[in-house]
């Protein structure tokens, strides 16, 4: 039996900007594949293009050349509506700042993305409680973000990203806004949940110690994978 193909495949991905009449090459022909269930750390100094690469993989903006293949489909030249559909069906996102909806409870923040893809409310509530419980937040499910600590807010963001069991989770410095002890704990919980549901992940971080806990480390330097 043939092994499944990569969840994401980037081929000669490039991105340039014009600034003050000067061309700036942010990505210079990136080639990268991530296998099903693989968790990859993306490391590199500030300005190396990590966030730009995640925006490309996340289908969050255009202007890239090269090929992006997501879940076996060419996603390089999709319309805005098609990119939105692909994100909902295949991707989850965790950012350095949680970006939770402030007027909704922790549980509601995890339920909402499920409703958007057609999950029944009862099943969405059950999934939200399962994830929040696994993250140690069973006693905080009815609290709004302003009533939660920074670490708790980021755990809710992790639960929200995993709610629809995405094939690929993209995380941009997901613990960069937390103290060292909380960062270690939240990342450990994140990795355990991602592995437990069989998702893949691409995690941008400047923290070498955290990167070492993942399956593979790739280094981005001056717009290229070393």
mmCIF file of C-alpha atoms in Angstrom:
data_model
loop_
_atom_site.group_PDB
_atom_site.id
_atom_site.type_symbol
_atom_site.label_atom_id
_atom_site.label_comp_id
_atom_site.label_asym_id
_atom_site.label_seq_id
_atom_site.Cartn_x
_atom_site.Cartn_y
_atom_site.Cartn_z
ATOM 1 C CA UNK A 1 0.000 0.000 0.000
ATOM 2 C CA UNK A 2 1.314 3.466 -0.848
ATOM 3 C CA UNK A 3 2.145 5.742 2.060
ATOM 4 C CA UNK A 4 0.102 8.956 2.224
ATOM 5 C CA UNK A 5 1.603 12.059 0.701
ATOM 6 C CA UNK A 6 2.663 15.121 2.669
ATOM 7 C CA UNK A 7 0.070 17.259 4.406
ATOM 8 C CA UNK A 8 1.839 20.341 3.056
ATOM 9 C CA UNK A 9 4.400 20.651 0.277
ATOM 10 C CA UNK A 10 6.109 23.914 -0.657
ATOM 11 C CA UNK A 11 8.035 24.027 -3.904
ATOM 12 C CA UNK A 12 10.284 26.965 -4.762
ATOM 13 C CA UNK A 13 8.124 29.332 -2.706
ATOM 14 C CA UNK A 14 9.205 32.956 -2.996
ATOM 15 C CA UNK A 15 7.916 36.322 -1.767
ATOM 16 C CA UNK A 16 9.272 39.796 -2.497
ATOM 17 C CA UNK A 17 8.263 43.321 -1.503
ATOM 18 C CA UNK A 18 9.012 46.735 -2.901
ATOM 19 C CA UNK A 19 10.002 49.295 -0.273
ATOM 20 C CA UNK A 20 11.232 52.753 -1.200
ATOM 21 C CA UNK A 21 11.985 51.579 -4.708
ATOM 22 C CA UNK A 22 14.107 48.711 -3.364
ATOM 23 C CA UNK A 23 13.207 45.050 -3.851
ATOM 24 C CA UNK A 24 13.312 42.991 -0.672
ATOM 25 C CA UNK A 25 13.363 39.200 -1.074
ATOM 26 C CA UNK A 26 11.766 37.717 2.049
ATOM 27 C CA UNK A 27 11.449 34.104 0.843
ATOM 28 C CA UNK A 28 13.904 32.868 -1.772
ATOM 29 C CA UNK A 29 12.790 29.522 -3.088
ATOM 30 C CA UNK A 30 11.645 27.554 -0.021
ATOM 31 C CA UNK A 31 11.125 23.807 -0.414
ATOM 32 C CA UNK A 32 9.525 21.967 2.488
ATOM 33 C CA UNK A 33 7.318 18.924 3.071
ATOM 34 C CA UNK A 34 5.573 17.908 6.290
ATOM 35 C CA UNK A 35 4.340 14.339 6.669
ATOM 36 C CA UNK A 36 1.033 13.342 8.283
ATOM 37 C CA UNK A 37 1.417 13.432 12.054
ATOM 38 C CA UNK A 38 4.798 15.189 11.926
ATOM 39 C CA UNK A 39 5.520 18.197 14.157
ATOM 40 C CA UNK A 40 8.153 20.512 12.700
ATOM 41 C CA UNK A 41 9.855 23.430 14.430
ATOM 42 C CA UNK A 42 10.663 26.429 12.232
ATOM 43 C CA UNK A 43 13.531 28.406 13.737
ATOM 44 C CA UNK A 44 15.462 31.445 12.603
ATOM 45 C CA UNK A 45 16.379 34.969 13.695
ATOM 46 C CA UNK A 46 13.946 37.869 13.564
ATOM 47 C CA UNK A 47 13.463 38.985 9.990
ATOM 48 C CA UNK A 48 14.351 35.600 8.513
ATOM 49 C CA UNK A 49 10.863 35.177 7.053
ATOM 50 C CA UNK A 50 9.231 32.777 9.551
ATOM 51 C CA UNK A 51 5.951 34.702 9.839
ATOM 52 C CA UNK A 52 5.810 35.287 6.082
ATOM 53 C CA UNK A 53 6.251 31.558 5.497
ATOM 54 C CA UNK A 54 3.433 30.754 7.947
ATOM 55 C CA UNK A 55 1.172 33.280 6.182
ATOM 56 C CA UNK A 56 1.870 31.499 2.909
ATOM 57 C CA UNK A 57 1.172 28.034 4.317
ATOM 58 C CA UNK A 58 -1.941 29.385 6.048
ATOM 59 C CA UNK A 59 -3.280 30.789 2.756
ATOM 60 C CA UNK A 60 -3.669 34.140 4.492
ATOM 61 C CA UNK A 61 -2.436 36.334 1.647
ATOM 62 C CA UNK A 62 -1.362 36.203 -1.988
ATOM 63 C CA UNK A 63 1.667 37.562 -3.781
ATOM 64 C CA UNK A 64 3.737 34.378 -3.578
ATOM 65 C CA UNK A 65 5.376 32.548 -6.454
ATOM 66 C CA UNK A 66 6.036 28.833 -6.475
ATOM 67 C CA UNK A 67 3.649 26.069 -5.447
ATOM 68 C CA UNK A 68 1.720 25.387 -2.245
ATOM 69 C CA UNK A 69 0.120 21.952 -2.063
ATOM 70 C CA UNK A 70 -2.196 21.407 0.900
ATOM 71 C CA UNK A 71 -3.802 18.034 1.620
ATOM 72 C CA UNK A 72 -2.937 16.888 -1.897
ATOM 73 C CA UNK A 73 -4.517 19.904 -3.601
ATOM 74 C CA UNK A 74 -2.751 22.738 -5.392
ATOM 75 C CA UNK A 75 -3.587 25.802 -3.288
ATOM 76 C CA UNK A 76 -1.281 28.240 -5.080
ATOM 77 C CA UNK A 77 -3.851 30.221 -7.062
ATOM 78 C CA UNK A 78 -7.140 29.924 -5.227
ATOM 79 C CA UNK A 79 -9.724 32.677 -4.944
ATOM 80 C CA UNK A 80 -10.280 34.336 -1.577
ATOM 81 C CA UNK A 81 -13.403 32.241 -0.976
ATOM 82 C CA UNK A 82 -11.571 29.027 -1.897
ATOM 83 C CA UNK A 83 -8.702 29.887 0.471
ATOM 84 C CA UNK A 84 -11.209 30.459 3.278
ATOM 85 C CA UNK A 85 -12.750 27.032 2.645
ATOM 86 C CA UNK A 86 -9.349 25.350 2.630
ATOM 87 C CA UNK A 87 -8.403 27.024 5.928
ATOM 88 C CA UNK A 88 -11.631 25.915 7.583
ATOM 89 C CA UNK A 89 -11.335 22.331 6.353
ATOM 90 C CA UNK A 90 -7.642 21.673 6.874
ATOM 91 C CA UNK A 91 -5.904 24.245 9.109
ATOM 92 C CA UNK A 92 -5.756 25.435 12.705
ATOM 93 C CA UNK A 93 -3.919 28.535 13.944
ATOM 94 C CA UNK A 94 -2.225 29.533 17.211
ATOM 95 C CA UNK A 95 -0.567 32.934 17.496
ATOM 96 C CA UNK A 96 1.690 34.583 20.069
ATOM 97 C CA UNK A 97 -1.305 36.628 21.218
ATOM 98 C CA UNK A 98 -4.456 34.599 21.769
ATOM 99 C CA UNK A 99 -6.919 36.757 19.745
ATOM 100 C CA UNK A 100 -9.878 35.313 21.635
ATOM 101 C CA UNK A 101 -13.300 36.908 21.216
ATOM 102 C CA UNK A 102 -13.584 39.031 24.380
ATOM 103 C CA UNK A 103 -17.372 38.853 24.754
ATOM 104 C CA UNK A 104 -17.497 35.063 24.573
ATOM 105 C CA UNK A 105 -16.634 32.514 27.258
ATOM 106 C CA UNK A 106 -13.759 30.071 26.918
ATOM 107 C CA UNK A 107 -16.176 27.358 25.877
ATOM 108 C CA UNK A 108 -17.913 29.601 23.342
ATOM 109 C CA UNK A 109 -14.561 30.543 21.792
ATOM 110 C CA UNK A 110 -13.929 26.839 21.143
ATOM 111 C CA UNK A 111 -17.492 26.077 20.029
ATOM 112 C CA UNK A 112 -17.742 28.856 17.436
ATOM 113 C CA UNK A 113 -15.226 27.525 14.848
ATOM 114 C CA UNK A 114 -16.995 24.175 14.980
ATOM 115 C CA UNK A 115 -20.369 25.736 14.223
ATOM 116 C CA UNK A 116 -18.836 27.497 11.224
ATOM 117 C CA UNK A 117 -18.070 24.131 9.592
ATOM 118 C CA UNK A 118 -21.512 22.707 10.347
ATOM 119 C CA UNK A 119 -20.937 20.805 13.590
ATOM 120 C CA UNK A 120 -24.107 20.451 15.670
ATOM 121 C CA UNK A 121 -24.060 22.566 18.820
ATOM 122 C CA UNK A 122 -24.304 19.587 21.188
ATOM 123 C CA UNK A 123 -21.297 17.903 19.585
ATOM 124 C CA UNK A 124 -19.410 21.215 19.505
ATOM 125 C CA UNK A 125 -20.047 21.754 23.219
ATOM 126 C CA UNK A 126 -18.855 18.238 23.981
ATOM 127 C CA UNK A 127 -15.671 18.717 21.950
ATOM 128 C CA UNK A 128 -14.980 22.088 23.602
ATOM 129 C CA UNK A 129 -15.357 20.632 27.100
ATOM 130 C CA UNK A 130 -13.130 17.679 26.147
ATOM 131 C CA UNK A 131 -10.319 19.942 24.923
ATOM 132 C CA UNK A 132 -10.570 22.487 27.721
ATOM 133 C CA UNK A 133 -10.604 19.662 30.262
ATOM 134 C CA UNK A 134 -7.475 18.144 28.706
ATOM 135 C CA UNK A 135 -5.813 21.551 29.116
ATOM 136 C CA UNK A 136 -6.771 21.793 32.786
ATOM 137 C CA UNK A 137 -9.468 24.428 32.262
ATOM 138 C CA UNK A 138 -12.579 22.478 33.211
ATOM 139 C CA UNK A 139 -13.255 24.962 36.016
ATOM 140 C CA UNK A 140 -12.816 27.991 33.717
ATOM 141 C CA UNK A 141 -15.055 27.129 30.771
ATOM 142 C CA UNK A 142 -17.633 29.832 31.545
ATOM 143 C CA UNK A 143 -15.043 32.588 32.114
ATOM 144 C CA UNK A 144 -14.392 35.289 29.552
ATOM 145 C CA UNK A 145 -10.818 35.991 28.359
ATOM 146 C CA UNK A 146 -10.460 39.031 30.644
ATOM 147 C CA UNK A 147 -11.038 36.722 33.633
ATOM 148 C CA UNK A 148 -8.266 34.321 32.606
ATOM 149 C CA UNK A 149 -4.504 34.455 33.107
ATOM 150 C CA UNK A 150 -2.182 34.709 30.113
ATOM 151 C CA UNK A 151 -1.432 31.003 30.218
ATOM 152 C CA UNK A 152 -5.125 30.136 30.468
ATOM 153 C CA UNK A 153 -5.959 32.397 27.532
ATOM 154 C CA UNK A 154 -3.335 30.682 25.400
ATOM 155 C CA UNK A 155 -4.670 27.259 26.376
ATOM 156 C CA UNK A 156 -8.107 28.345 25.140
ATOM 157 C CA UNK A 157 -6.450 29.457 21.896
ATOM 158 C CA UNK A 158 -4.866 26.012 21.578
ATOM 159 C CA UNK A 159 -8.247 24.337 22.151
ATOM 160 C CA UNK A 160 -9.839 26.590 19.528
ATOM 161 C CA UNK A 161 -7.116 25.732 16.975
ATOM 162 C CA UNK A 162 -7.623 21.993 17.503
ATOM 163 C CA UNK A 163 -11.414 22.032 17.750
ATOM 164 C CA UNK A 164 -12.044 20.913 14.166
ATOM 165 C CA UNK A 165 -9.241 18.326 14.194
ATOM 166 C CA UNK A 166 -7.230 20.095 11.477
ATOM 167 C CA UNK A 167 -4.751 18.165 9.403
ATOM 168 C CA UNK A 168 -2.156 20.899 9.970
ATOM 169 C CA UNK A 169 -1.765 23.314 12.890
ATOM 170 C CA UNK A 170 0.266 26.483 12.311
ATOM 171 C CA UNK A 171 1.701 28.128 15.402
ATOM 172 C CA UNK A 172 3.622 31.430 15.339
ATOM 173 C CA UNK A 173 5.627 31.819 18.577
ATOM 174 C CA UNK A 174 2.688 30.235 20.449
ATOM 175 C CA UNK A 175 4.284 30.643 23.883
ATOM 176 C CA UNK A 176 6.352 33.762 23.165
ATOM 177 C CA UNK A 177 4.149 35.933 25.365
ATOM 178 C CA UNK A 178 4.399 33.653 28.424
ATOM 179 C CA UNK A 179 6.941 33.243 31.201
ATOM 180 C CA UNK A 180 9.359 30.320 30.915
ATOM 181 C CA UNK A 181 7.563 27.921 33.259
ATOM 182 C CA UNK A 182 4.135 28.553 31.744
ATOM 183 C CA UNK A 183 5.620 28.399 28.250
ATOM 184 C CA UNK A 184 7.067 24.928 28.893
ATOM 185 C CA UNK A 185 3.767 23.646 30.256
ATOM 186 C CA UNK A 186 1.542 25.101 27.516
ATOM 187 C CA UNK A 187 3.830 23.806 24.773
ATOM 188 C CA UNK A 188 3.867 20.350 26.341
ATOM 189 C CA UNK A 189 0.072 20.277 26.459
ATOM 190 C CA UNK A 190 -0.102 21.547 22.880
ATOM 191 C CA UNK A 191 2.263 18.853 21.591
ATOM 192 C CA UNK A 192 0.439 16.115 23.491
ATOM 193 C CA UNK A 193 -2.931 17.102 22.035
ATOM 194 C CA UNK A 194 -1.609 17.507 18.485
ATOM 195 C CA UNK A 195 0.059 14.093 18.626
ATOM 196 C CA UNK A 196 -2.982 12.547 20.286
ATOM 197 C CA UNK A 197 -5.307 13.493 17.450
ATOM 198 C CA UNK A 198 -2.777 12.713 14.710
ATOM 199 C CA UNK A 199 -2.456 16.238 13.321
ATOM 200 C CA UNK A 200 0.700 17.711 11.834
ATOM 201 C CA UNK A 201 2.115 21.043 12.992
ATOM 202 C CA UNK A 202 4.528 23.737 11.868
ATOM 203 C CA UNK A 203 5.671 25.778 14.862
ATOM 204 C CA UNK A 204 7.721 28.954 14.462
ATOM 205 C CA UNK A 205 9.870 29.645 17.504
ATOM 206 C CA UNK A 206 13.136 31.315 18.442
ATOM 207 C CA UNK A 207 13.458 29.024 21.483
ATOM 208 C CA UNK A 208 15.907 26.221 20.669
ATOM 209 C CA UNK A 209 14.984 24.256 23.784
ATOM 210 C CA UNK A 210 11.306 24.191 22.817
ATOM 211 C CA UNK A 211 12.183 23.379 19.202
ATOM 212 C CA UNK A 212 14.132 20.317 20.364
ATOM 213 C CA UNK A 213 10.897 18.806 21.721
ATOM 214 C CA UNK A 214 9.465 18.496 18.215
ATOM 215 C CA UNK A 215 10.010 15.778 15.624
ATOM 216 C CA UNK A 216 12.205 17.832 13.294
ATOM 217 C CA UNK A 217 13.811 21.269 13.232
ATOM 218 C CA UNK A 218 14.185 23.296 10.028
ATOM 219 C CA UNK A 219 16.130 26.539 9.943
ATOM 220 C CA UNK A 220 15.165 29.558 7.888
ATOM 221 C CA UNK A 221 17.999 31.951 7.112
ATOM 222 C CA UNK A 222 17.773 34.909 4.748
ATOM 223 C CA UNK A 223 14.651 33.476 3.144
ATOM 224 C CA UNK A 224 15.981 29.952 2.557
ATOM 225 C CA UNK A 225 15.736 26.644 4.393
ATOM 226 C CA UNK A 226 19.255 25.670 5.453
#
